[in-house]
C-alpha positions as a Markdown table, in Angstrom:
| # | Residue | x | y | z |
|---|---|---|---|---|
| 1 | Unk | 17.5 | -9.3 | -9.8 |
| 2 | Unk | 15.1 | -6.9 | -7.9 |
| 3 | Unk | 14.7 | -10.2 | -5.1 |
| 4 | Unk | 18.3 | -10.5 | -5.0 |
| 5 | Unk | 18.7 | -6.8 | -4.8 |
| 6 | Unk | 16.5 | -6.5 | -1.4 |
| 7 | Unk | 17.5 | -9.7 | 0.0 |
| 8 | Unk | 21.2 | -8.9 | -0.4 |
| 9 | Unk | 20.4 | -5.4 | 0.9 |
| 10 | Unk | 18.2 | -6.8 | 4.1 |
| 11 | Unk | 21.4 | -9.0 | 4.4 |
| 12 | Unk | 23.6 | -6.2 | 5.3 |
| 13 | Unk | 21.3 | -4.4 | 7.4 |
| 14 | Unk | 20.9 | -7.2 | 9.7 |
| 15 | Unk | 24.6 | -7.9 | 9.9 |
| 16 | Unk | 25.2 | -3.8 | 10.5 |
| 17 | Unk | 22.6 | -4.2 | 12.8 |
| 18 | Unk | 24.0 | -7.2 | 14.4 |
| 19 | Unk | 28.0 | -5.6 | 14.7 |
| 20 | Unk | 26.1 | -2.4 | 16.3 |
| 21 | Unk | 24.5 | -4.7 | 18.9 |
| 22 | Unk | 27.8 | -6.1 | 19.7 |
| 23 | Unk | 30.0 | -3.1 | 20.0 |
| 24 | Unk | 27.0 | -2.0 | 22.3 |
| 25 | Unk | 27.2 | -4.7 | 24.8 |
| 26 | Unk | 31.0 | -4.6 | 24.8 |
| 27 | Unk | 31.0 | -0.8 | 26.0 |
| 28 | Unk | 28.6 | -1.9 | 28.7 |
| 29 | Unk | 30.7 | -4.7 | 29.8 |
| 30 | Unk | 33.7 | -1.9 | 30.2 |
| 31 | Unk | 31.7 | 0.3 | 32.2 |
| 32 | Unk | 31.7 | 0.3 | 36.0 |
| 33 | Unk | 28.4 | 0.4 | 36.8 |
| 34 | Unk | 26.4 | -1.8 | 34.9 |
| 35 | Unk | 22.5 | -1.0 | 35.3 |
| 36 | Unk | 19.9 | -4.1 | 34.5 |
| 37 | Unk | 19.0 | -4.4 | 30.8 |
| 38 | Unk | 16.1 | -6.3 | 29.2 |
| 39 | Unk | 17.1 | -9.0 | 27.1 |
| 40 | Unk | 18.3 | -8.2 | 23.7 |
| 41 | Unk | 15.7 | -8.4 | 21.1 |
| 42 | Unk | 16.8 | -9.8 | 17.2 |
| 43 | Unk | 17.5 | -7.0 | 15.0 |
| 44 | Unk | 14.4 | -6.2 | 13.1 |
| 45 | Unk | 15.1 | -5.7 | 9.1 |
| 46 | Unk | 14.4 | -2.4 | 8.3 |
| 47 | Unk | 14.3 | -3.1 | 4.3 |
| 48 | Unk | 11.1 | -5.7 | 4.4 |
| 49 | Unk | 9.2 | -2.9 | 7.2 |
| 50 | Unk | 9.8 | -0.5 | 3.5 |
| 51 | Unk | 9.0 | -3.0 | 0.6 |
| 52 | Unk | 7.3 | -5.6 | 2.1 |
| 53 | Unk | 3.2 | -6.0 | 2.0 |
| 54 | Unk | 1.2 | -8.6 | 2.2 |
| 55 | Unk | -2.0 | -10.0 | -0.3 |
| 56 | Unk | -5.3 | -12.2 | 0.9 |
| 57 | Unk | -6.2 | -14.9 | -1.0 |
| 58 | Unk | -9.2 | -16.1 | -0.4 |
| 59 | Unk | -11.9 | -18.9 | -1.6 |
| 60 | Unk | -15.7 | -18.3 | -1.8 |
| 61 | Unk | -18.3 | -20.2 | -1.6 |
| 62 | Unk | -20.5 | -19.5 | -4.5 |
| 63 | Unk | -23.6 | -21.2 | -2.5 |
| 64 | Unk | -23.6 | -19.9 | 1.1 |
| 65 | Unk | -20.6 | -17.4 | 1.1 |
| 66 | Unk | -18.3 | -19.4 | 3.3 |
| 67 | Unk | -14.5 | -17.6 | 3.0 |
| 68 | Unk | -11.8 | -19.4 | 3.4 |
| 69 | Unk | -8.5 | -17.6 | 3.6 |
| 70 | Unk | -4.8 | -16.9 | 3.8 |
| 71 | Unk | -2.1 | -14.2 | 3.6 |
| 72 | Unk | 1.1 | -14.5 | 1.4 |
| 73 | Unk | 3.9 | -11.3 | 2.0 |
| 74 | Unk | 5.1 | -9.9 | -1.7 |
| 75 | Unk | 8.1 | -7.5 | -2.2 |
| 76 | Unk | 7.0 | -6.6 | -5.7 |
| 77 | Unk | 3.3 | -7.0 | -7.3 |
| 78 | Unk | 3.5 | -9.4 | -10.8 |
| 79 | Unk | 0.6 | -7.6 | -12.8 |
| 80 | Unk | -0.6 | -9.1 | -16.4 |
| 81 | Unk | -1.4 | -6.4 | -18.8 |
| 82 | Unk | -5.0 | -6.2 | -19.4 |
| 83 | Unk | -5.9 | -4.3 | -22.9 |
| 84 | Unk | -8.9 | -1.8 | -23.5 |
| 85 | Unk | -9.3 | 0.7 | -26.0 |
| 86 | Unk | -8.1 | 4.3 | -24.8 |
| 87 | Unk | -11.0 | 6.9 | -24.4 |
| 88 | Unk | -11.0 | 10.2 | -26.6 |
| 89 | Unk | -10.1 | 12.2 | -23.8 |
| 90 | Unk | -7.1 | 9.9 | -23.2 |
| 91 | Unk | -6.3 | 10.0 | -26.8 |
| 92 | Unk | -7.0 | 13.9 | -26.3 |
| 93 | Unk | -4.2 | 14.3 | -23.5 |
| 94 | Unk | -1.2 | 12.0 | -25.0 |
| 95 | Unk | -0.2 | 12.8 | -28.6 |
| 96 | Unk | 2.0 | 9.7 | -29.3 |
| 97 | Unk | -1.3 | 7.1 | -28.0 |
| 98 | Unk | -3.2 | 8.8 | -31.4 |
| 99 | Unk | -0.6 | 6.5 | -33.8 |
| 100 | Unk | -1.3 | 3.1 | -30.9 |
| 101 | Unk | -4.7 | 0.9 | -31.9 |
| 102 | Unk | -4.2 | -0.5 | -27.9 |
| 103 | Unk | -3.4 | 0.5 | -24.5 |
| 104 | Unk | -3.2 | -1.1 | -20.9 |
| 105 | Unk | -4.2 | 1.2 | -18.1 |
| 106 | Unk | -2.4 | 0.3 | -14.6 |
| 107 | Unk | -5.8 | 0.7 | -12.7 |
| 108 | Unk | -7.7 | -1.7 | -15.0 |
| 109 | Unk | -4.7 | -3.9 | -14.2 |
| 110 | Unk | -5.1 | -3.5 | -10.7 |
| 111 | Unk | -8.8 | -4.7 | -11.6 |
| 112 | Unk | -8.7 | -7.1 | -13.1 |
| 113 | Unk | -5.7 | -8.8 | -10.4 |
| 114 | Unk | -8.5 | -8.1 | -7.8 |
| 115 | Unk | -11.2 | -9.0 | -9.6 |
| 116 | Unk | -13.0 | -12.7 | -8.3 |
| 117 | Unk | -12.2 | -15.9 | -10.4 |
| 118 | Unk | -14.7 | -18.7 | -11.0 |
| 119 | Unk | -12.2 | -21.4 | -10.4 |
| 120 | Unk | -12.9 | -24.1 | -12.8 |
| 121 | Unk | -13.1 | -27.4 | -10.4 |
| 122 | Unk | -15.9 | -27.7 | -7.8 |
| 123 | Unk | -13.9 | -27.0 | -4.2 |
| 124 | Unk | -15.2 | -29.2 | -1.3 |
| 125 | Unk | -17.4 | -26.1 | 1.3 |
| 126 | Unk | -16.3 | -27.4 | 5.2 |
| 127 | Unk | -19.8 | -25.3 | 5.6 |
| 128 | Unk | -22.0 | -26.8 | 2.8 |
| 129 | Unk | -20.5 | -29.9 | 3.3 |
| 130 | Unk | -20.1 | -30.7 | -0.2 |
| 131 | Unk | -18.1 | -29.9 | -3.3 |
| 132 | Unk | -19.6 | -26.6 | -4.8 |
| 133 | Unk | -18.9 | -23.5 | -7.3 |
| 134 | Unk | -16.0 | -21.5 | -6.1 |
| 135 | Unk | -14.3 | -18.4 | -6.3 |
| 136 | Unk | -10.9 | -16.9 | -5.9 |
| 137 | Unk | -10.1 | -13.4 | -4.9 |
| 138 | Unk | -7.0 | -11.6 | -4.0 |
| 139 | Unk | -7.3 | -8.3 | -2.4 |
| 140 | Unk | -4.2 | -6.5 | 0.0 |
| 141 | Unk | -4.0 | -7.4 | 3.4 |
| 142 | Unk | -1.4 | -5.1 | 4.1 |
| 143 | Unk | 0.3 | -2.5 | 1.4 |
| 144 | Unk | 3.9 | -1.3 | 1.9 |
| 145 | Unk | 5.7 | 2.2 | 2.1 |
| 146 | Unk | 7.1 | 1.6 | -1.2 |
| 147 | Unk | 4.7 | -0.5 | -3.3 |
| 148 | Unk | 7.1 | -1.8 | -6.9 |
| 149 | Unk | 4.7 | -2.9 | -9.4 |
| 150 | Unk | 5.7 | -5.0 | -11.8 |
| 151 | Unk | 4.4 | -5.5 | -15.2 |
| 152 | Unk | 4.4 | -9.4 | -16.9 |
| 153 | Unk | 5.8 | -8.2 | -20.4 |
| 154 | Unk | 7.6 | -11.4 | -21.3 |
| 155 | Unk | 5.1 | -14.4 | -22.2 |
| 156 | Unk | 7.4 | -17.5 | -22.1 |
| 157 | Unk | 4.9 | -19.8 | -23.0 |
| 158 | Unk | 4.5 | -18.2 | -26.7 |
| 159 | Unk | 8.1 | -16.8 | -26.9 |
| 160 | Unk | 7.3 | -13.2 | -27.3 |
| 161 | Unk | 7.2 | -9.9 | -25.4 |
| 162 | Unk | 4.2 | -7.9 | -24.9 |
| 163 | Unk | 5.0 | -4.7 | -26.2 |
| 164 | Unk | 1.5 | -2.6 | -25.5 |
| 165 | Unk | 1.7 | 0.8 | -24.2 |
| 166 | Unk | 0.6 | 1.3 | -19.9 |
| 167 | Unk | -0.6 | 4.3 | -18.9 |
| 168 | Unk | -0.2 | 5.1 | -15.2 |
| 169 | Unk | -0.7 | 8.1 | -12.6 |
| 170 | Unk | 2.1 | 10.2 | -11.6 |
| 171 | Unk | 0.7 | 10.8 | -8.5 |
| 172 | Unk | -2.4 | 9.6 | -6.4 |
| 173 | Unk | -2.4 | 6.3 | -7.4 |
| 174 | Unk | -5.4 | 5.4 | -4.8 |
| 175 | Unk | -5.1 | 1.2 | -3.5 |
| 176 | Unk | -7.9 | 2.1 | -1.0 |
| 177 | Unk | -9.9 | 0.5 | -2.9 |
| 178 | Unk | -8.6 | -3.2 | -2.7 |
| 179 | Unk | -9.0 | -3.4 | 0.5 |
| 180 | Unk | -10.4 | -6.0 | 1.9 |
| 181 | Unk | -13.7 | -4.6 | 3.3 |
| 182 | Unk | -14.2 | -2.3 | 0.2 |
| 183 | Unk | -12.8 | -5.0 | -2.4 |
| 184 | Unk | -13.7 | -8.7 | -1.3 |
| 185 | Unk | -16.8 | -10.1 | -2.8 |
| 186 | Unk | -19.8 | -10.7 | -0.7 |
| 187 | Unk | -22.5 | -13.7 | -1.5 |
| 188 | Unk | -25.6 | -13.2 | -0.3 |
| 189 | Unk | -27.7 | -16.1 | 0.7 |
| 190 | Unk | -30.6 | -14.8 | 0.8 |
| 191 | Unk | -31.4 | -14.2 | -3.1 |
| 192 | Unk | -28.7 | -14.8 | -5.7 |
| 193 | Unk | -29.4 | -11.4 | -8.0 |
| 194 | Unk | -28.2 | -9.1 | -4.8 |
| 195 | Unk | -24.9 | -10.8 | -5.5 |
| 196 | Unk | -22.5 | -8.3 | -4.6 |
| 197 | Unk | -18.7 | -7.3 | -3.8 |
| 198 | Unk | -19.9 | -3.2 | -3.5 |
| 199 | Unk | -19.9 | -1.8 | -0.2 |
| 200 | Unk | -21.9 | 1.3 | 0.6 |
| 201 | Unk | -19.3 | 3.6 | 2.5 |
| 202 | Unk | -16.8 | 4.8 | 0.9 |
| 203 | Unk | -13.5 | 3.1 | 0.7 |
| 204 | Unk | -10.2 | 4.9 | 2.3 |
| 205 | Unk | -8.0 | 6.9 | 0.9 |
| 206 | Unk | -4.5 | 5.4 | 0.6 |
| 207 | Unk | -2.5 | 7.2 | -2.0 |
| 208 | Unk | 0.7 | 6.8 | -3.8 |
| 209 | Unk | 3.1 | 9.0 | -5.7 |
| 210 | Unk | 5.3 | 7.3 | -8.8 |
| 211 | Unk | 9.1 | 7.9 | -7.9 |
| 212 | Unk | 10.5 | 5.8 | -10.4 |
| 213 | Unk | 10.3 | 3.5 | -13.2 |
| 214 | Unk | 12.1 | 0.6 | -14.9 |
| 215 | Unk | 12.1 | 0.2 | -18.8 |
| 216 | Unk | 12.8 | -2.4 | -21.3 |
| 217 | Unk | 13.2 | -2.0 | -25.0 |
| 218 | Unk | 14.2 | -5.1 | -27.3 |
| 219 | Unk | 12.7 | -8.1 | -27.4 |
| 220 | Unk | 12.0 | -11.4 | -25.4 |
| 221 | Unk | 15.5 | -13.0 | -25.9 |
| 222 | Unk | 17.5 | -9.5 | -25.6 |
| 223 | Unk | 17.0 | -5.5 | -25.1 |
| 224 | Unk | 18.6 | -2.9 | -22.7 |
| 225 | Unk | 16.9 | -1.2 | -19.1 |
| 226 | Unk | 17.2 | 2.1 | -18.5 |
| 227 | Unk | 15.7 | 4.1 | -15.3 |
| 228 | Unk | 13.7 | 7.4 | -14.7 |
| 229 | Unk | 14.7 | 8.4 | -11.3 |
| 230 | Unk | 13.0 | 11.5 | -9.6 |
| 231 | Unk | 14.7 | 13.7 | -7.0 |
| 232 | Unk | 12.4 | 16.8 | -5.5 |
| 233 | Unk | 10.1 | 17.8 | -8.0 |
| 234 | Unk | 12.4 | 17.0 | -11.0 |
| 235 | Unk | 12.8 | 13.6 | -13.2 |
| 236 | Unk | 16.1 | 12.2 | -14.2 |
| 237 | Unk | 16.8 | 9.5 | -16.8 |
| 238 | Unk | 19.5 | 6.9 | -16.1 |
| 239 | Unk | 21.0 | 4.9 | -19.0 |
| 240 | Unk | 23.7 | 2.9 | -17.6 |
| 241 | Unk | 26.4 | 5.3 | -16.6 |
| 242 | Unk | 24.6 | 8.3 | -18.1 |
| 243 | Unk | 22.5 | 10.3 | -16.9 |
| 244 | Unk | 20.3 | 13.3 | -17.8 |
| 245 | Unk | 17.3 | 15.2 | -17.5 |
| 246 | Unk | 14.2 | 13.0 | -18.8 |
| 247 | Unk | 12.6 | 15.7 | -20.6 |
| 248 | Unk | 11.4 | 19.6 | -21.1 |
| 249 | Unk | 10.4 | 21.4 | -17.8 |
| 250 | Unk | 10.4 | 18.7 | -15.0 |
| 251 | Unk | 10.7 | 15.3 | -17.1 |
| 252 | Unk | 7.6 | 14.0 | -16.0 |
| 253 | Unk | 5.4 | 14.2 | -18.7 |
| 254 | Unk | 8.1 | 11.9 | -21.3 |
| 255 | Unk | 7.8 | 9.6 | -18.3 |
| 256 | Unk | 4.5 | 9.3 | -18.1 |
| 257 | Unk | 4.9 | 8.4 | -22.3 |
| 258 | Unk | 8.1 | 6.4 | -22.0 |
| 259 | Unk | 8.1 | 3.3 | -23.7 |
| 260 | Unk | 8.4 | -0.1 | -22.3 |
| 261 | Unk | 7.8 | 0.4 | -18.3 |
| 262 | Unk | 8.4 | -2.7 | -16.7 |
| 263 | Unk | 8.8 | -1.9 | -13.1 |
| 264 | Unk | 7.0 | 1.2 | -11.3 |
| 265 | Unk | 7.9 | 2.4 | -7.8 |
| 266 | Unk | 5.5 | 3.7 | -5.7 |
| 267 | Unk | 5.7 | 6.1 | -2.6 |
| 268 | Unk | 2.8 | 6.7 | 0.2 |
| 269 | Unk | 1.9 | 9.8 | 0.6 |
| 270 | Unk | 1.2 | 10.2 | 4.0 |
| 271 | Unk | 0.0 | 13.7 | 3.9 |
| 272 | Unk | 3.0 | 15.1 | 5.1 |
């Protein structure tokens, strides 16, 4: 729905675009004086420039490094949930994670996406000139204005819905990080245990701030979505056609604790 949501959206931005362009050149033709225009350039769409980033994927050479890569644009991020036990100062700060055994954490998610693979077939090195260990990595190539995460709850392949709490920022979400340059892994060829993908200076700061979030409660063959929606400073939750103020004060901490996020939406701050 989300993909057919922005397509159809991109869709009639081009075609406004498009009808703009037209009445444009008709006014022109009307005047008297007609000064010399460049060509007319395609409409850009303004929705992909706002949702649209882009990942590398890239192959390594486990023997001499050799990187082999390629870029693939994403609208929204698919993110498997990746479970670790919650610290005591995490279980400290959220009352309802004391009665939850488990909890995913949308940084260790982030991780473990960008984390290199061992692939488990030998992958023929045009440098070693021979089949050899590889690895896979994917780090962002480019990340968008408004970066939509979305969490793989629903497991087809054993028929159930992964129901374990995710804890994410509010704010400051940093995907510095996963840069490239600070994120990719580096093989040294030199000597095998200085094996590395750490790079000394430190990586940029490129922050996000939550805006909204998607839920889903029920179960793999049927449930309901609701929203949280925020708007200045305060947090509003959307249930179909009602709507209401998501919690005490500013809404943000129920949020934060709301069961079932599926879909996050991101902002970057620019500092502004």
């Amino acid at each position: 729905f989300y993909h057919a949501f922005i397509d159809g959206l991109e869709t009639d931005v081009l075609s406004y675009q498009k009808t703009l362009l037209s009445m444009q050149q008709a006014i022109k033709r009307q005047s008297q004086i007609k000064p010399l225009q460049p060509p007319a350039t395609p409409p850009q769409s303004s929705i992909k420039d706002i949702f649209e980033g882009s990942l590398r994927s890239v192959l390594i050479c486990d023997q001499c490094g050799c990187k082999r890569s390629q870029t693939e644009s994403f609208l929204n991020l698919s993110l498997p949930l990746k479970n670790e036990f919650p610290s005591q100062s995490e279980v400290a700060s959220r009352e309802k994670m004391t009665t939850r055994r488990e909890t995913s954490n949308i940084t260790a998610c982030l991780k473990d996406f960008t984390d290199p693979e061992t692939l488990s077939d030998p992958i023929y090195c045009p440098s070693c000139k021979r089949k050899s260990k590889t690895l896979k990595q994917h780090t962002f190539a480019k990340l968008p204005r408004v970066f939509c995460l979305h969490l793989k709850r629903f497991d087809a392949a054993n028929n159930k819905k992964i129901s374990d709490f995710v804890s994410y920022p509010a704010s400051n979400l940093d995907m510095g990080k996963y840069l490239p340059h600070w994120c990719e892994k580096v093989v040294s060829t030199e000597s095998k245990d200085s094996d590395s993908n750490e790079i000394d200076a430190e990586s940029p700061k490129v922050l996000y701030d939550l805006f909204a979030t998607v839920n889903h409660r029920g179960t793999l063959n049927q449930g309901h979505y609701t929203s949280n929606v925020k708007c200045g400073n305060h947090w509003y939750h959307c249930n179909d056609a009602f709507v209401c103020d998501a919690g005490e004060g500013n809404g943000e901490k129920e949020v934060l604790l709301a069961e079932g996020a599926y879909m996050l939406f991101y902002l970057k701050n620019d500092g502004k």
